[in-house]
Short mmCIF file of C-alpha atoms in Angstrom, two decimals:
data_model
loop_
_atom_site.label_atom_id
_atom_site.label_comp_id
_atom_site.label_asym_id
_atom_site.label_seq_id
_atom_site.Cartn_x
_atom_site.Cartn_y
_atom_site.Cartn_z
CA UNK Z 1 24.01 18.06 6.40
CA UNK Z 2 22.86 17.67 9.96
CA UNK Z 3 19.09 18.52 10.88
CA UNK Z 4 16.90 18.49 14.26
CA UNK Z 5 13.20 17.99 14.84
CA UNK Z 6 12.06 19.69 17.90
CA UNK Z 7 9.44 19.62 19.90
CA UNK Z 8 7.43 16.82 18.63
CA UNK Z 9 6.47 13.30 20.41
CA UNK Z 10 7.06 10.01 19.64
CA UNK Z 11 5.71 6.15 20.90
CA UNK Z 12 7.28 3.93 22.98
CA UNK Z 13 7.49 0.25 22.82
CA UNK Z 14 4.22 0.58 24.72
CA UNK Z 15 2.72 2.85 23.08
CA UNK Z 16 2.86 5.38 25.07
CA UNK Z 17 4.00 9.45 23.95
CA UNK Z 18 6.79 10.85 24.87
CA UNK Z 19 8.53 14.45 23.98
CA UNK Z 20 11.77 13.67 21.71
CA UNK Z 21 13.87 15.74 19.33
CA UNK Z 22 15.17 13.47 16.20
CA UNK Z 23 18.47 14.43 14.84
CA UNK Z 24 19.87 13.83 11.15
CA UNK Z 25 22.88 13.49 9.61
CA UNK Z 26 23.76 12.20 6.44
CA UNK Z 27 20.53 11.47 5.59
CA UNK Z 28 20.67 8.83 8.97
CA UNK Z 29 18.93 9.00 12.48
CA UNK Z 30 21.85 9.97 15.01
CA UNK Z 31 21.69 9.95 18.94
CA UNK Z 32 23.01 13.93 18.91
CA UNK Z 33 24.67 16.48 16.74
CA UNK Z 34 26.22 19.20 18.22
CA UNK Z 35 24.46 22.54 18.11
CA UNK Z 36 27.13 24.14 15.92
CA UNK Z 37 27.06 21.72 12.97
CA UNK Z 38 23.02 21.94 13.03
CA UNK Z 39 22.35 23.48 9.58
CA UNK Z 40 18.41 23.14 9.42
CA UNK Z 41 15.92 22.60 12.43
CA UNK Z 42 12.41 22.16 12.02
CA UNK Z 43 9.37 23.11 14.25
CA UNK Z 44 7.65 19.39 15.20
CA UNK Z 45 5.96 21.39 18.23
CA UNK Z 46 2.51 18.92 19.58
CA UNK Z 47 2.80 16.76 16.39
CA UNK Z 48 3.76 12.97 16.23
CA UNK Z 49 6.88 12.36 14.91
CA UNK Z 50 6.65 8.37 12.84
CA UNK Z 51 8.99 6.31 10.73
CA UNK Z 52 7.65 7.16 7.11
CA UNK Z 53 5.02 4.78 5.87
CA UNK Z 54 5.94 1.91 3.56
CA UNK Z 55 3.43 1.47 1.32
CA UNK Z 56 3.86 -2.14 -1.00
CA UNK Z 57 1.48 -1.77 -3.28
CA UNK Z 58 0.80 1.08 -5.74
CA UNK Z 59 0.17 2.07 -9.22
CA UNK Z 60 2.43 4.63 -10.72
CA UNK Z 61 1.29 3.96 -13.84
CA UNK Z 62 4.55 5.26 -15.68
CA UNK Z 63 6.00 4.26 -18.14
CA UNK Z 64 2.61 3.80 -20.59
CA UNK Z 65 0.04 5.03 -18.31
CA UNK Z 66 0.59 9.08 -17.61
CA UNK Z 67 -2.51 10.23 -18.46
CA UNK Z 68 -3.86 8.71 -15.44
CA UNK Z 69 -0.38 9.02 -13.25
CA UNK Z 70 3.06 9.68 -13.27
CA UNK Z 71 6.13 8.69 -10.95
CA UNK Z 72 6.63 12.44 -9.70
CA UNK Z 73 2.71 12.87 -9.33
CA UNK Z 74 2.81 9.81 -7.88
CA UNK Z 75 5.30 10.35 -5.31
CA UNK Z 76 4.15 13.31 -4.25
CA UNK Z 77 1.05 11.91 -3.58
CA UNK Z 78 2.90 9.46 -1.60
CA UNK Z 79 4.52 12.20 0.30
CA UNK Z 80 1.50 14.23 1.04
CA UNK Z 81 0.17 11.18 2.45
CA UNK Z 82 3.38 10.33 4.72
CA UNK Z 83 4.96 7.40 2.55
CA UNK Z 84 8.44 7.39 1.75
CA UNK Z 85 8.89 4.29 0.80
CA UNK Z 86 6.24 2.87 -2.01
CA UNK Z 87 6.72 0.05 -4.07
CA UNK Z 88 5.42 0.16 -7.78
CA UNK Z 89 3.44 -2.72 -9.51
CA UNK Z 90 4.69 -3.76 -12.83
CA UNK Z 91 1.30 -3.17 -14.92
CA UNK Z 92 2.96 -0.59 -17.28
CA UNK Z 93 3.46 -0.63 -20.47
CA UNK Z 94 6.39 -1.98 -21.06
CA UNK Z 95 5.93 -4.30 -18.55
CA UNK Z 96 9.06 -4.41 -16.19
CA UNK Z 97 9.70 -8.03 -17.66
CA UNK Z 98 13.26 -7.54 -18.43
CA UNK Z 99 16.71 -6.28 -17.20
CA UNK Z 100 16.60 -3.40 -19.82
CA UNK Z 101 12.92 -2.14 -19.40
CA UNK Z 102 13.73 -2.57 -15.11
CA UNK Z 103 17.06 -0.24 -16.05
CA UNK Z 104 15.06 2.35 -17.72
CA UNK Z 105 12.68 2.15 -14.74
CA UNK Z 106 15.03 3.10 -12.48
CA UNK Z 107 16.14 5.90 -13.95
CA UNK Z 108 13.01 7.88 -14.13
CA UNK Z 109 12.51 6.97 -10.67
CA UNK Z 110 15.70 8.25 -10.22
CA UNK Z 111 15.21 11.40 -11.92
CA UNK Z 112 11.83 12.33 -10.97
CA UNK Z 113 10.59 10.44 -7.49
CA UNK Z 114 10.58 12.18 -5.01
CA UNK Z 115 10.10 9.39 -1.92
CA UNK Z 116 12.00 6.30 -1.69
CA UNK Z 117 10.30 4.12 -4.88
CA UNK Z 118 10.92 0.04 -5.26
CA UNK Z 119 10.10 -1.35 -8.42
CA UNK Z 120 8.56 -4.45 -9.04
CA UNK Z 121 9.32 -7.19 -11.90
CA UNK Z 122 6.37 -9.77 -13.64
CA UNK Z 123 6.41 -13.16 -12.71
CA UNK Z 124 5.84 -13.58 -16.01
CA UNK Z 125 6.67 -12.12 -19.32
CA UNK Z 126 4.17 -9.14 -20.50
CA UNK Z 127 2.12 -10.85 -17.30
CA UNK Z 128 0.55 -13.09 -20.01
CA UNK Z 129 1.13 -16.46 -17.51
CA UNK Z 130 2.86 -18.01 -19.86
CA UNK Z 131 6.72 -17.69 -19.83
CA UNK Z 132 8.52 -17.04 -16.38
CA UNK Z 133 10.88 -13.93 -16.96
CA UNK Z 134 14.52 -14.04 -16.02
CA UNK Z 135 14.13 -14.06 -11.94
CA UNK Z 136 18.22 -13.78 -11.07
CA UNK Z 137 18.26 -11.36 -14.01
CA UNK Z 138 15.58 -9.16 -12.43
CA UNK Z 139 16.98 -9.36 -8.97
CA UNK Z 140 20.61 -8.43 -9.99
CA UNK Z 141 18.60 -4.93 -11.83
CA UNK Z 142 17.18 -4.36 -8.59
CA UNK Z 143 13.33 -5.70 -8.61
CA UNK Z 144 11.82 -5.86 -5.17
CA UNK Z 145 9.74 -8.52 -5.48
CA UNK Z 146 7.70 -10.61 -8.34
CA UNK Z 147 4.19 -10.59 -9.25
CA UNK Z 148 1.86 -10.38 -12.16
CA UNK Z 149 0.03 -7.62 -10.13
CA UNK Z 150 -3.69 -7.72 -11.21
CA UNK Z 151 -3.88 -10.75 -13.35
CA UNK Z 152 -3.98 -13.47 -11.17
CA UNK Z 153 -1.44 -16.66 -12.35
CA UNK Z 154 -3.99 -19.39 -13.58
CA UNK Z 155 -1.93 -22.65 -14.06
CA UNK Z 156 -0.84 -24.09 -10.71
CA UNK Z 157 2.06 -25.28 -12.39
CA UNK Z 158 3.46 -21.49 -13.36
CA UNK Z 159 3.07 -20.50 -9.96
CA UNK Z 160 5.04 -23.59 -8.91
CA UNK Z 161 7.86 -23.22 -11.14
CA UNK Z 162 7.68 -19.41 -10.40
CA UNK Z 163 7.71 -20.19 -6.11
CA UNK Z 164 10.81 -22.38 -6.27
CA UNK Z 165 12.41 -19.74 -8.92
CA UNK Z 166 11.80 -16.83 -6.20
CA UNK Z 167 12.44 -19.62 -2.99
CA UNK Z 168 16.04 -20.51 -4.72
CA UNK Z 169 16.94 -16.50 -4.71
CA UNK Z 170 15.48 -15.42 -1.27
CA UNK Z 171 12.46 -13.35 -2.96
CA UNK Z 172 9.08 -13.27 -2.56
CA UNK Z 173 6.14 -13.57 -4.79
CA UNK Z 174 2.99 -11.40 -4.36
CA UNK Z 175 -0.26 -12.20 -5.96
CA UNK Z 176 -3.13 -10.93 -6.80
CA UNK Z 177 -5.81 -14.25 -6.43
CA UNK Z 178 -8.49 -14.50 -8.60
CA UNK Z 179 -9.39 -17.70 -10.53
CA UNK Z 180 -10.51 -15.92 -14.07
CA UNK Z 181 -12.83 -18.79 -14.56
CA UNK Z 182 -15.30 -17.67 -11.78
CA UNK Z 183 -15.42 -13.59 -12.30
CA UNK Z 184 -17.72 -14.04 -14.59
CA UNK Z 185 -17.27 -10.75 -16.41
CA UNK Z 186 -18.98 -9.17 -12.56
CA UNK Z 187 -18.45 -5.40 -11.67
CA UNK Z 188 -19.29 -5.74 -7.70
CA UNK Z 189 -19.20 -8.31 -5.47
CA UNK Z 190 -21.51 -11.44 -6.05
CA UNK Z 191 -24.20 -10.08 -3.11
CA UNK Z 192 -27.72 -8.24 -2.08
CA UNK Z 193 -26.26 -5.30 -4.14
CA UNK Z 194 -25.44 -6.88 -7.32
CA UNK Z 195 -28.73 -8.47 -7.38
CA UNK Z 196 -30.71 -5.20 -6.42
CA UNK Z 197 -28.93 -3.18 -9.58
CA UNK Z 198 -29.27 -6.73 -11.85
CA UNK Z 199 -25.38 -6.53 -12.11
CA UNK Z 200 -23.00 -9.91 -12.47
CA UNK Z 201 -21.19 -10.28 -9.17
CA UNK Z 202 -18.06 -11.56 -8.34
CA UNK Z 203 -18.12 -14.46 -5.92
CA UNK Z 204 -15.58 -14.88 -2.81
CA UNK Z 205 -14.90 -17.95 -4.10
CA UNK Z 206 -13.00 -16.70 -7.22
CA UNK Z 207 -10.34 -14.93 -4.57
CA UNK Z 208 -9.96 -17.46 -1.69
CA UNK Z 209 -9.69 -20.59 -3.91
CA UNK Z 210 -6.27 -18.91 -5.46
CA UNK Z 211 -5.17 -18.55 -1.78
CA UNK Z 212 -5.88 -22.27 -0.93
CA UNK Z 213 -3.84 -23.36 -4.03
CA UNK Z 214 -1.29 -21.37 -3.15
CA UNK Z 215 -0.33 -21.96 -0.09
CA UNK Z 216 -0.11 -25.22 -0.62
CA UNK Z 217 1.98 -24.79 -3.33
CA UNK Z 218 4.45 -22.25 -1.25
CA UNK Z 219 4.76 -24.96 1.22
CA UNK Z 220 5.90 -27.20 -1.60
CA UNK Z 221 8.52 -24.68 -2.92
CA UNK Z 222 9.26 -23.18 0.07
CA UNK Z 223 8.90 -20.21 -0.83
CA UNK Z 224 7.99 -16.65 0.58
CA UNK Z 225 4.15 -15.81 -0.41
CA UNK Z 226 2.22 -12.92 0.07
CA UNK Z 227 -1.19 -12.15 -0.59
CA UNK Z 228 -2.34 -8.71 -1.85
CA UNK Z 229 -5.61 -6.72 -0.92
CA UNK Z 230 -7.45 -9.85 0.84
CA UNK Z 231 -10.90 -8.63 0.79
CA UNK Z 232 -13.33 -12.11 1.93
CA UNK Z 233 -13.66 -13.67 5.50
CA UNK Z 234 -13.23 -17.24 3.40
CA UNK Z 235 -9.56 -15.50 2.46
CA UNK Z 236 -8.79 -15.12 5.77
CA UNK Z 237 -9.79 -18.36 7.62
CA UNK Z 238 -7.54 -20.07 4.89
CA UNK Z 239 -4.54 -17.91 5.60
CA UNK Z 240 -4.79 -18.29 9.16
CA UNK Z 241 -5.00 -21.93 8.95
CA UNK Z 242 -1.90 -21.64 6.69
CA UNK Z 243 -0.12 -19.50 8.99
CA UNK Z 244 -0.82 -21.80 11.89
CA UNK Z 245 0.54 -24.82 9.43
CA UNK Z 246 3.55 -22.61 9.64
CA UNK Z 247 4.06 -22.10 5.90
CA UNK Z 248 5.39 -18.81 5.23
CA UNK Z 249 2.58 -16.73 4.09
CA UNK Z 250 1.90 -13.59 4.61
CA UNK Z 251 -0.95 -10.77 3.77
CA UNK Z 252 -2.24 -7.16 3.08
CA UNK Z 253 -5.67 -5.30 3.50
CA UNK Z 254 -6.37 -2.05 2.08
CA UNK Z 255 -7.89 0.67 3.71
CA UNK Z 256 -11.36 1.25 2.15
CA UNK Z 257 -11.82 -2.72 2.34
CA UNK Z 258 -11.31 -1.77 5.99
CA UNK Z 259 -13.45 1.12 5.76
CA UNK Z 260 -16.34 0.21 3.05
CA UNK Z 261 -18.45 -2.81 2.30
CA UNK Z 262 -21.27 -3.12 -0.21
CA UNK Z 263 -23.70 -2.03 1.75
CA UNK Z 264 -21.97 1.58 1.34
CA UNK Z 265 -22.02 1.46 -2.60
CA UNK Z 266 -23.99 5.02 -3.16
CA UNK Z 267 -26.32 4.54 -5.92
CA UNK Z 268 -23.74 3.04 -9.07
CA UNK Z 269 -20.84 5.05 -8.71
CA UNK Z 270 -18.25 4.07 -10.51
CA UNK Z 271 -15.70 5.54 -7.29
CA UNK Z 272 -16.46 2.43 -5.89
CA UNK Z 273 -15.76 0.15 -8.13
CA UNK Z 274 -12.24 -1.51 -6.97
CA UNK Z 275 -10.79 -5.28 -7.50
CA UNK Z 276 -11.36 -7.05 -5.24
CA UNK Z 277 -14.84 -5.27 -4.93
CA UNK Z 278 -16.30 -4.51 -1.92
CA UNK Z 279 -17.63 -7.39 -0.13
CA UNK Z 280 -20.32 -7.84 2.68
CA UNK Z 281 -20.18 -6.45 5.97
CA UNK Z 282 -19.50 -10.03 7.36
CA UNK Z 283 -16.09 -10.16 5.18
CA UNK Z 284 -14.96 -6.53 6.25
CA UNK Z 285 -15.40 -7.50 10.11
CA UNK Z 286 -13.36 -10.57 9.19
CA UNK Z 287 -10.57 -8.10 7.88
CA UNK Z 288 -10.59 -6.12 10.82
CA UNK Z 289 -10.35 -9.33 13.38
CA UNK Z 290 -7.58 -10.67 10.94
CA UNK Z 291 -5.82 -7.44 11.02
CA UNK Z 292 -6.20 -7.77 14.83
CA UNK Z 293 -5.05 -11.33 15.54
CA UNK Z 294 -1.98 -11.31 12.77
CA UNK Z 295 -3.59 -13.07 9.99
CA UNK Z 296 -3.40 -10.29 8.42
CA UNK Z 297 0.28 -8.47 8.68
CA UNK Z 298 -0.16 -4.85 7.67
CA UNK Z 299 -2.18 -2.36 5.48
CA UNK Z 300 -1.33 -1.48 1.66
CA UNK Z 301 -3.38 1.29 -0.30
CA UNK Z 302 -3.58 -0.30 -3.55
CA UNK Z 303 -3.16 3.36 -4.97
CA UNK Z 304 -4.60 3.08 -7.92
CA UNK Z 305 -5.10 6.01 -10.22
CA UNK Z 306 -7.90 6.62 -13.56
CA UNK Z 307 -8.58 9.96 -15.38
CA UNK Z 308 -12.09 11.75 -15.15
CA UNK Z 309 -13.34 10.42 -18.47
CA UNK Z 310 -12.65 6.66 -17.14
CA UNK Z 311 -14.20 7.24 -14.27
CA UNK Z 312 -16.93 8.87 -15.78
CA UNK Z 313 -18.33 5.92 -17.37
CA UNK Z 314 -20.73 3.36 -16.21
CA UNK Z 315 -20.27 1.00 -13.52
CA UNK Z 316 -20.25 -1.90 -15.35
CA UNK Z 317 -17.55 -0.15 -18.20
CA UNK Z 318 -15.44 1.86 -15.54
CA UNK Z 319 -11.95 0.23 -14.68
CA UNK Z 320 -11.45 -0.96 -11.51
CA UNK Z 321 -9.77 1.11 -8.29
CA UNK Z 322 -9.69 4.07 -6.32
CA UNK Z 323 -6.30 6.22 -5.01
CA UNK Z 324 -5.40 6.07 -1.37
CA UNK Z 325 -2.51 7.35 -0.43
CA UNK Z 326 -3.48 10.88 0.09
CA UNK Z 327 -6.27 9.71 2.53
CA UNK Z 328 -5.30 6.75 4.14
CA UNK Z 329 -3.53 7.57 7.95
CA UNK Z 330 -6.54 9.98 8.82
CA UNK Z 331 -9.22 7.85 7.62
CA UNK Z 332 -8.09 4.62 9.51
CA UNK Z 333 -6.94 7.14 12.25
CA UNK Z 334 -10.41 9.05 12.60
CA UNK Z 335 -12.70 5.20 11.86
CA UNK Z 336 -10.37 2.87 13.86
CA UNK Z 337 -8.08 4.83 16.59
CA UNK Z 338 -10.23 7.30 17.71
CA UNK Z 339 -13.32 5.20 18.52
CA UNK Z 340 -10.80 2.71 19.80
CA UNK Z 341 -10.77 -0.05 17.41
CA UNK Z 342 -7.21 0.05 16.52
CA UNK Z 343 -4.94 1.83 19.24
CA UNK Z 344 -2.55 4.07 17.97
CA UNK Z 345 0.62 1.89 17.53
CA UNK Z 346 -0.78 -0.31 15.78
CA UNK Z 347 -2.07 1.49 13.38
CA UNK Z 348 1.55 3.31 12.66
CA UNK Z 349 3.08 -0.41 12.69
CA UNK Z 350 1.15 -1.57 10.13
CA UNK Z 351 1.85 1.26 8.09
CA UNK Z 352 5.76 1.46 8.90
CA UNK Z 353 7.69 -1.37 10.84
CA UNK Z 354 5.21 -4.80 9.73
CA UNK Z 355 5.24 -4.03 5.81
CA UNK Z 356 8.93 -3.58 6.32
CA UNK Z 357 9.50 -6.69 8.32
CA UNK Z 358 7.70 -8.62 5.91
CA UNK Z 359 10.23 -7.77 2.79
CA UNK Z 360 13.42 -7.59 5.12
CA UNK Z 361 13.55 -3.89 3.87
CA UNK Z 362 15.77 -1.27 6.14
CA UNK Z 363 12.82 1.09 6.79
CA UNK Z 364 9.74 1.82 9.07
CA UNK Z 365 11.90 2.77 12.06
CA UNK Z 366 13.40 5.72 14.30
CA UNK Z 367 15.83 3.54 15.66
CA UNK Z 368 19.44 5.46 15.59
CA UNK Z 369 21.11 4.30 12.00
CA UNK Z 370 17.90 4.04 10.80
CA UNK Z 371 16.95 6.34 6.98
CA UNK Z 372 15.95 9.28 8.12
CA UNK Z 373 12.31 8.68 7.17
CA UNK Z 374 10.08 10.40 8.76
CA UNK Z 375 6.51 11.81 9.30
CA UNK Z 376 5.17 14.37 11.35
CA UNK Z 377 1.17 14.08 12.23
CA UNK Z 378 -0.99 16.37 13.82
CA UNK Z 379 -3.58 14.26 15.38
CA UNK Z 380 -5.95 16.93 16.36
CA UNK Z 381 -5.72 18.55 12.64
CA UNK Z 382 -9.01 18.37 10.96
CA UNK Z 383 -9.58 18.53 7.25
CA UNK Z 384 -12.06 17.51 4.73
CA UNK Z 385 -11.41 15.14 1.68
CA UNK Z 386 -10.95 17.13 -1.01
CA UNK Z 387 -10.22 15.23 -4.64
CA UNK Z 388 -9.59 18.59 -6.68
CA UNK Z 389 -6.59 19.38 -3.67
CA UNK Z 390 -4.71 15.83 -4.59
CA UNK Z 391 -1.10 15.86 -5.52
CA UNK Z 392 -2.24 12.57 -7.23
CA UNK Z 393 -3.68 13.13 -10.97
CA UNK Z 394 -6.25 10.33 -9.99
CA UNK Z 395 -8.97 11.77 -8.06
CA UNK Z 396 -11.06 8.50 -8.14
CA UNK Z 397 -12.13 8.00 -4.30
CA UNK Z 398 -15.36 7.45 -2.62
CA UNK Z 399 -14.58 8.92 -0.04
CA UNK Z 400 -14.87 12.60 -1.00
CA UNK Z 401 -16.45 14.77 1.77
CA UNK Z 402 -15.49 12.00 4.50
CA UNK Z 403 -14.16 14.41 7.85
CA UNK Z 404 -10.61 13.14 9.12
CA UNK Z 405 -8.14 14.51 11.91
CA UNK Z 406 -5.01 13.10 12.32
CA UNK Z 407 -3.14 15.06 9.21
CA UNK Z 408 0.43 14.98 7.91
CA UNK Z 409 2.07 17.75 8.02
CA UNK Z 410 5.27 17.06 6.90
CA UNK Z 411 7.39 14.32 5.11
CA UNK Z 412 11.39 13.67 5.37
CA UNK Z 413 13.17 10.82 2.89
CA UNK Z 414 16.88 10.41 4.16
CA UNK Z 415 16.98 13.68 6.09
CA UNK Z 416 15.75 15.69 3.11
CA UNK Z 417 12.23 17.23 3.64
CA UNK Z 418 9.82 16.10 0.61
CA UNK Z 419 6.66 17.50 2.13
CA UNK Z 420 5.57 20.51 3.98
CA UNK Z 421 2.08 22.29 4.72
CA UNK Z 422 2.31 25.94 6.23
CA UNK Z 423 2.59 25.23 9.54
CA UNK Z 424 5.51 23.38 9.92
CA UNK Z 425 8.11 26.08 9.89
CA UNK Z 426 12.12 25.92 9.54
CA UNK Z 427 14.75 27.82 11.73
#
């Protein structure tokens, strides 16, 4: 099946737009196909035409979890949001710890996703920290990567054994840092707010003192870290002095860490209540710099769905996180492009090409023989945030009632078109 995309604009190596028409084929980007054997052609008139956003860090929540998400809802989240490539954390239930339970995960993805979906495996078995699961195993069944997703690995000697495990087969591990000993059972971040609503905090400390171990520790194994949702500026000093040590670390930010700090927090709503919490504004200007100078390598949404009734509850009792991938391009477009922050470019490269660098995955590009992943953006579109319009069943976000422009309007996964508001039209 061959397709074209007229009249739409894409950036150049500097940046810069320029008018191109993007032609399909077997689910690839070709140079031309030849009017005759075009079977579908679709109206990209004044929009920007991306590679689709690779997001490496969500919550589907299925299998054990569907209440609050499933894969399709999920996915179609992703799609409405311009992803089509996500990769799924492993805190279901069963926990992707095994060849057989990874199996059974790729067949629902397989039967119900509708974007491009890479599942992860546990570092360790049930992510209880205290068996390694079957790495080689895992990889041959197809896991992306390993981590134990929220529960940060405690012993120093796990996450040793598990580095050179991961090193010896050319796979990364991705962790969530947080040294259990120092939460102390906090809600928010360990700051002015915690103390004005007489809540426990959660220091900085508990985060970046993972990340010092750590890196250490992937220099020893030689292995490929990364470093999910940093959120304090302490994080990011130590990965930039890692970095510049030249072990091979690398890191994610989310967008409302980019957006929100706790000065934000309106009154105790549990919306924004998210792990890593929000920190001070000090820490969120650190994120942007390191985002800016390459501490930081790309952005990640963290996507992570609750029902009503969770959310409903206290801020001290409601779970952690907030969904993002319906919101995320026009938020950081409208907050970091358009007042001139971020410029355009790099904005789509840390959605697209840097997260897909950073795995060695085949995505995040419009280069001919590239997937046919693409997203079309109008950038002068203007919508509200609207929780009760989300594809996603999680309609936990603080950010309901924010104004955004810059809106997808349509979504293609291997030259098949996943995603589609009214205006985008097919001849």
């Amino acid at each position: 099946m061959a397709m074209k995309v007229t009249g739409g604009f894409i950036l150049d190596e500097n940046g810069e737009q320029v008018a191109k028409d993007v032609y399909i084929k077997d689910g690839k980007i070709v140079e031309h196909v030849a009017e005759g054997d075009i079977c579908e052609q679709l109206d990209a008139t004044g929009l920007l035409i991306s590679p689709g956003f690779v997001d490496v860090h969500v919550h589907l929540r299925e299998p054990g979890g569907e209440t609050k998400e499933t894969i399709e809802t999920g996915t179609k989240a992703a799609a409405r949001g311009g992803f089509t490539t996500v990769a799924a954390m492993p805190n279901t239930r069963p926990v992707p710890d095994n060849a057989e339970q990874l199996d059974l995960l790729q067949a629902r993805i397989s039967e119900t996703a509708v974007v491009r979906v890479l599942p992860y495996a546990s570092i360790t078995t049930r992510q209880l920290g205290k068996e390694l699961t079957d790495f080689k195993t895992l990889k041959e069944a197809g896991a992306f990567a390993f981590t134990d997703d929220g529960v940060g690995i405690q012993e120093a000697g796990m996450m040793l054994a598990a580095m050179k495990e991961a090193a010896a087969l050319n796979m990364a591990v991705v962790a969530h840092c947080e040294d259990n000993s120092l939460i102390n059972g906090g809600a928010v971040h360990e700051g002015h707010y915690a103390k004005a609503h007489g809540l426990n905090g959660i220091p900085s400390v508990c985060e970046a003192v993972h990340i010092a171990r750590d890196v250490l520790l992937a220099e020893a194994a030689g292995a490929h870290y990364h470093v999910c949702h940093v959120s304090t500026k302490e994080s990011v000093r130590t990965i930039r002095d890692a970095k510049k040590a030249g072990i091979r670390v690398t890191a994610e930010v989310t967008p409302h860490h980019l957006l929100l700090c706790e000065d934000d927090i309106s009154g105790k709503d549990p919306n924004f209540k998210m792990n890593p919490p929000l920190r001070a504004k000090e820490d969120r200007d650190a994120l942007v710099a390191g985002l800016l100078d390459g501490t930081i390598d790309f952005i990640a949404t963290d996507h992570a769905p609750h029902t009503a009734e969770e959310k409903s509850a206290s801020l001290e009792r409601a779970p952690f996180g907030i969904v993002g991938l319906e919101t995320a391009f026009p938020l950081l477009y409208t907050h970091f492009v358009k007042p001139g922050t971020f410029t355009l470019k790099q904005l789509i490269d840390w959605l697209t090409v840097k997260p897909a660098q950073t795995f060695n995955l085949p995505y995040g590009t419009l280069q001919v023989g590239a997937a046919a992943d693409l997203t079309l953006i109008d950038l002068e579109a203007n919508e509200t945030i609207d929780p009760s319009t989300f594809l996603s069943k999680g309609k936990n976000t603080p950010f309901a009632g924010w104004g955004c422009a810059g809106i997808p309007q349509a979504t293609i996964v291997a030259g098949k078109i996943v995603y589609k508001k009214e205006r985008i039209t097919n001849e």
